[in-house]
Tab-separated table of C-alpha atoms in Angstrom:
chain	number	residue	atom	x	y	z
A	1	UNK	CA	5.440	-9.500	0.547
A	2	UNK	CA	1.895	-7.352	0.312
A	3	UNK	CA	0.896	-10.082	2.942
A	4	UNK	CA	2.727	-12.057	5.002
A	5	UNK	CA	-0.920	-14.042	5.469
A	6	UNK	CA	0.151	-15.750	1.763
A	7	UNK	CA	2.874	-17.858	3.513
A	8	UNK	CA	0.839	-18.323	6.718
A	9	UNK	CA	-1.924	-19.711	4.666
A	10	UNK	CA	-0.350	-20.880	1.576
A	11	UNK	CA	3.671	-21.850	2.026
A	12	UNK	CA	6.478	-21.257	0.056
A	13	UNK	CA	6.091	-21.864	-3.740
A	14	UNK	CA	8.188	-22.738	-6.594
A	15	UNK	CA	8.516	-20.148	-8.961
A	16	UNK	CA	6.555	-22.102	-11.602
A	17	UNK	CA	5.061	-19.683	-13.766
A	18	UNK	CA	1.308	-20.478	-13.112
A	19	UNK	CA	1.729	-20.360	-9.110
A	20	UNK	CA	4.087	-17.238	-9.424
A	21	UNK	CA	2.427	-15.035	-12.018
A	22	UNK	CA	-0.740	-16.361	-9.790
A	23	UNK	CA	0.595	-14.323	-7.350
A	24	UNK	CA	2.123	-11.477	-8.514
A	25	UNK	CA	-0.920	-10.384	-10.452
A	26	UNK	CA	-2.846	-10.823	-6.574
A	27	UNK	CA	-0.164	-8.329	-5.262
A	28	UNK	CA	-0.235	-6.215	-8.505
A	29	UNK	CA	-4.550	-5.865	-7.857
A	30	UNK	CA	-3.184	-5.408	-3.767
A	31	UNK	CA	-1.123	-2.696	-4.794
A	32	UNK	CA	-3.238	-0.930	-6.971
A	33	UNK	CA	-2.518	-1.227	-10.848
A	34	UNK	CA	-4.765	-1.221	-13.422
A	35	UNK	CA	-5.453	-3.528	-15.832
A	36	UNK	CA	-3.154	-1.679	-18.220
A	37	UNK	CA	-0.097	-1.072	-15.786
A	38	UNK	CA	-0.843	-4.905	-14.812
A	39	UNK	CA	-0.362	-6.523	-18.177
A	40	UNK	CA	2.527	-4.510	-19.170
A	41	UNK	CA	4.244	-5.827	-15.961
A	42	UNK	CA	3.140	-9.289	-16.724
A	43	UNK	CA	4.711	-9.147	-20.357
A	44	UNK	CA	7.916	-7.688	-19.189
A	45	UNK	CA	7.837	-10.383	-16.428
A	46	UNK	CA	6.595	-13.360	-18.393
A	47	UNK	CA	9.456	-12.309	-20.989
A	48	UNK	CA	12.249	-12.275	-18.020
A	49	UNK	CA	11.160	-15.317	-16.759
A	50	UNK	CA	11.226	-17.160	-20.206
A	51	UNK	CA	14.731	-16.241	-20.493
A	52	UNK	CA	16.375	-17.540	-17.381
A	53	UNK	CA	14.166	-20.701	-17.715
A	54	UNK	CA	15.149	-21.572	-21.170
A	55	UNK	CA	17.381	-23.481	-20.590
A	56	UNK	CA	15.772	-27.090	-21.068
A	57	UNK	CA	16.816	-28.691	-17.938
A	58	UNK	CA	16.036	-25.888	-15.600
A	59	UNK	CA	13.126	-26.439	-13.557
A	60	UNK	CA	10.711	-23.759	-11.595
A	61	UNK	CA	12.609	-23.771	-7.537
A	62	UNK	CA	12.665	-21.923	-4.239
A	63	UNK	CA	16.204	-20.450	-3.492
A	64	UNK	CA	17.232	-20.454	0.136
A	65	UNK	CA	19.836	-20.103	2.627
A	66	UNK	CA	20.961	-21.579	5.851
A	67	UNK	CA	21.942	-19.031	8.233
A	68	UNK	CA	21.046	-14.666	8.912
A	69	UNK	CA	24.663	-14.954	8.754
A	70	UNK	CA	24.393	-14.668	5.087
A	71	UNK	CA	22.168	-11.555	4.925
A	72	UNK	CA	23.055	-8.259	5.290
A	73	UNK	CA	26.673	-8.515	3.780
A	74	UNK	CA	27.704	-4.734	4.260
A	75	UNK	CA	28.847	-3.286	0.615
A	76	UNK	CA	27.998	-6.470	-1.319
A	77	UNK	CA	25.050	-8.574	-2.360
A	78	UNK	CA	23.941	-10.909	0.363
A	79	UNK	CA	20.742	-12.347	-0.054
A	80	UNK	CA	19.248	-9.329	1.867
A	81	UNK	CA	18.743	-8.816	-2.083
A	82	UNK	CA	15.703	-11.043	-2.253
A	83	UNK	CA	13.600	-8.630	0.592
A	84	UNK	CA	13.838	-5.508	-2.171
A	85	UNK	CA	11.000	-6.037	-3.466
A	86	UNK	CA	7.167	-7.500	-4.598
A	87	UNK	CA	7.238	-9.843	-7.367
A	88	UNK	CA	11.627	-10.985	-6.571
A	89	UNK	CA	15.043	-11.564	-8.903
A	90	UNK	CA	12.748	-11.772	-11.886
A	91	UNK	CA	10.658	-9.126	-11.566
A	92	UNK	CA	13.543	-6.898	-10.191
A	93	UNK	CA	15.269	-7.836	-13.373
A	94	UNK	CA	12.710	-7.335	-15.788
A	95	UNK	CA	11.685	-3.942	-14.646
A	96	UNK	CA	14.045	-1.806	-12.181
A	97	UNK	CA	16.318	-0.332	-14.685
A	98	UNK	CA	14.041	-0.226	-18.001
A	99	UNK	CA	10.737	0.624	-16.070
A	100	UNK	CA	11.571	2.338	-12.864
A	101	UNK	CA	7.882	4.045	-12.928
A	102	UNK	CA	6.593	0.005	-12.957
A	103	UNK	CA	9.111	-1.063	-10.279
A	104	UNK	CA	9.022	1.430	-7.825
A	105	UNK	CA	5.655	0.336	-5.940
A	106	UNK	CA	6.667	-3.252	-6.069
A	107	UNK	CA	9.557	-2.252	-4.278
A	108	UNK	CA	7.754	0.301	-1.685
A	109	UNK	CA	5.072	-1.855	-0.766
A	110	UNK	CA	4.691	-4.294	0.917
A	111	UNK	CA	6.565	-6.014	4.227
A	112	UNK	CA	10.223	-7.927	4.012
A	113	UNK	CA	10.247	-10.960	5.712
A	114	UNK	CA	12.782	-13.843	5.975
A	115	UNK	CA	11.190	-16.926	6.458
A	116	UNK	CA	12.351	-19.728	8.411
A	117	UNK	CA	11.323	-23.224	7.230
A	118	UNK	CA	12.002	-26.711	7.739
A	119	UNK	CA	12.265	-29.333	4.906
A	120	UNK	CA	13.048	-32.473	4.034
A	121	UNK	CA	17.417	-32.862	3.206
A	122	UNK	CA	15.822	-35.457	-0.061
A	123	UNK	CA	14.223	-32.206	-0.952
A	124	UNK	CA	17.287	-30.156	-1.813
A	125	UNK	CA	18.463	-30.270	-5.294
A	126	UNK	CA	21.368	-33.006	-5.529
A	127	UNK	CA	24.118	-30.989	-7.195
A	128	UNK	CA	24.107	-29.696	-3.744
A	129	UNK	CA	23.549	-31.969	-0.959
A	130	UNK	CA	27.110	-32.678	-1.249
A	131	UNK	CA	28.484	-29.127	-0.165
A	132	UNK	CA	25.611	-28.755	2.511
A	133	UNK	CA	26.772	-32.217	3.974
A	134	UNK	CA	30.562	-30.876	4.064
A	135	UNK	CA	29.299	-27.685	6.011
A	136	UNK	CA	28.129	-29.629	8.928
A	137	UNK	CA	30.913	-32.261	8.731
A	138	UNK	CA	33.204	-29.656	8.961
A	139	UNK	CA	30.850	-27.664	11.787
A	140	UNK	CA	31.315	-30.732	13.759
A	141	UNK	CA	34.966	-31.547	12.917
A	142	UNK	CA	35.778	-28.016	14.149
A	143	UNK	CA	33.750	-28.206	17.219
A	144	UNK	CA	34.834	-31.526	18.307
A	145	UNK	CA	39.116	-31.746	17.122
A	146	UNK	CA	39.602	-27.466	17.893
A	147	UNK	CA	36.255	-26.558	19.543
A	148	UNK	CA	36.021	-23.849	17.166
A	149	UNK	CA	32.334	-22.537	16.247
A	150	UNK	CA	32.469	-22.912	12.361
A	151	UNK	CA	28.994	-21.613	11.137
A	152	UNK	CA	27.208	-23.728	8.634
A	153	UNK	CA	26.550	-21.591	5.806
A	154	UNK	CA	25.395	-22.300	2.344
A	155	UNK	CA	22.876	-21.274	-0.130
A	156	UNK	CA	20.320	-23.839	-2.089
A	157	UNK	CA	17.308	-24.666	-3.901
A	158	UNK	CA	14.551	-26.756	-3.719
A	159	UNK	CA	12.374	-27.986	-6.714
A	160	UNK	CA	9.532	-28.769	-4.197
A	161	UNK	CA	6.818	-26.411	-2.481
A	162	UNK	CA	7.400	-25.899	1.972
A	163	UNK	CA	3.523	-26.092	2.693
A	164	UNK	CA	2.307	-24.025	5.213
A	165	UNK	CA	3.062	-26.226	8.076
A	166	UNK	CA	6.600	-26.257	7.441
A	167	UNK	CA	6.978	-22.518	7.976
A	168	UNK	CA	8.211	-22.130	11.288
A	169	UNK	CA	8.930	-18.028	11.749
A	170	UNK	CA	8.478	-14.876	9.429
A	171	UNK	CA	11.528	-12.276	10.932
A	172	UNK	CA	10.964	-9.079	9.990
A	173	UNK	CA	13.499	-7.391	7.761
A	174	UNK	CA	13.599	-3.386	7.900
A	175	UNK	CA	16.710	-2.288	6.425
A	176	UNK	CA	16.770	-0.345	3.488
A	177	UNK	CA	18.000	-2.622	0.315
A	178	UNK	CA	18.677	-1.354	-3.376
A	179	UNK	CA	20.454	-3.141	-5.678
């Protein structure tokens, strides 16, 4: 994030591409671009984003997941992944490898932050409640028949904005991440 202020003030946002490219063009002026380096990065972001939403049914979301468990997986792609850089997976995707001079100050800017939020479970997209629910049936199974500590882990999305009063904690997140 250039500020961590946006979440403090704002929330958590879908990625819908008004609210997103909203943003990013904020951070791009933060940053530093001009108006030339900042429409190029919008094309080649706009275009990225077009293809992984073409898909009819997909729908703008926030991706998230339940424990710090599930960051910092040592020699493969936790979701550490998401504090690379300014802008996320799209922008990442639209610009790292084919416009490294573009990507680099998105990705050496700015602060990483994991942010802890609370939500409503109706919130979470249904093709997942399911495997969330087994998580903690299974955390409590294992507690109560073996007393065994069985994390709850699982990753999700959310078609719905977390508005500022839902964010509960912005951990700082300093490691060094390249993918």
């Amino acid at each position: 994030m250039l500020s961590k202020s946006q979440v403090l003030e704002q929330g958590l946002k879908t990625n819908e591409w008004e609210a997103y490219s909203s943003l990013l063009i904020e951070s791009l002026d933060g940053i530093g671009f001009d108006v030339q380096g900042m429409g190029e990065i919008m094309r080649l972001v706009e275009k990225e984003y077009k293809r992984k939403y073409s898909v009819a049914s997909r729908k703008a979301q926030l991706c998230f997941f339940s424990d710090m468990g599930q960051i910092d997986q040592e020699g493969s792609a936790g979701c550490e992944q998401f504090c690379e850089n300014i802008g996320g997976e799209i922008a990442r995707w639209a610009l790292k490898d084919s416009h490294p001079e573009l990507y680099a100050p998105l990705k050496n800017k700015g602060e990483s932050f994991v942010v802890k939020f609370r939500m409503p479970f109706a919130d979470v997209v249904d093709f997942d409640k399911e495997t969330i629910l087994y998580q903690f049936v299974s955390h409590y199974a294992a507690k109560y028949f073996f007393d065994f500590k069985y994390d709850i882990q699982f990753t999700s999305m959310t078609e719905s904005d977390v508005p500022k009063e839902n964010i509960l904690e912005l951990i700082p997140y300093t490691k060094e991440v390249n993918y």
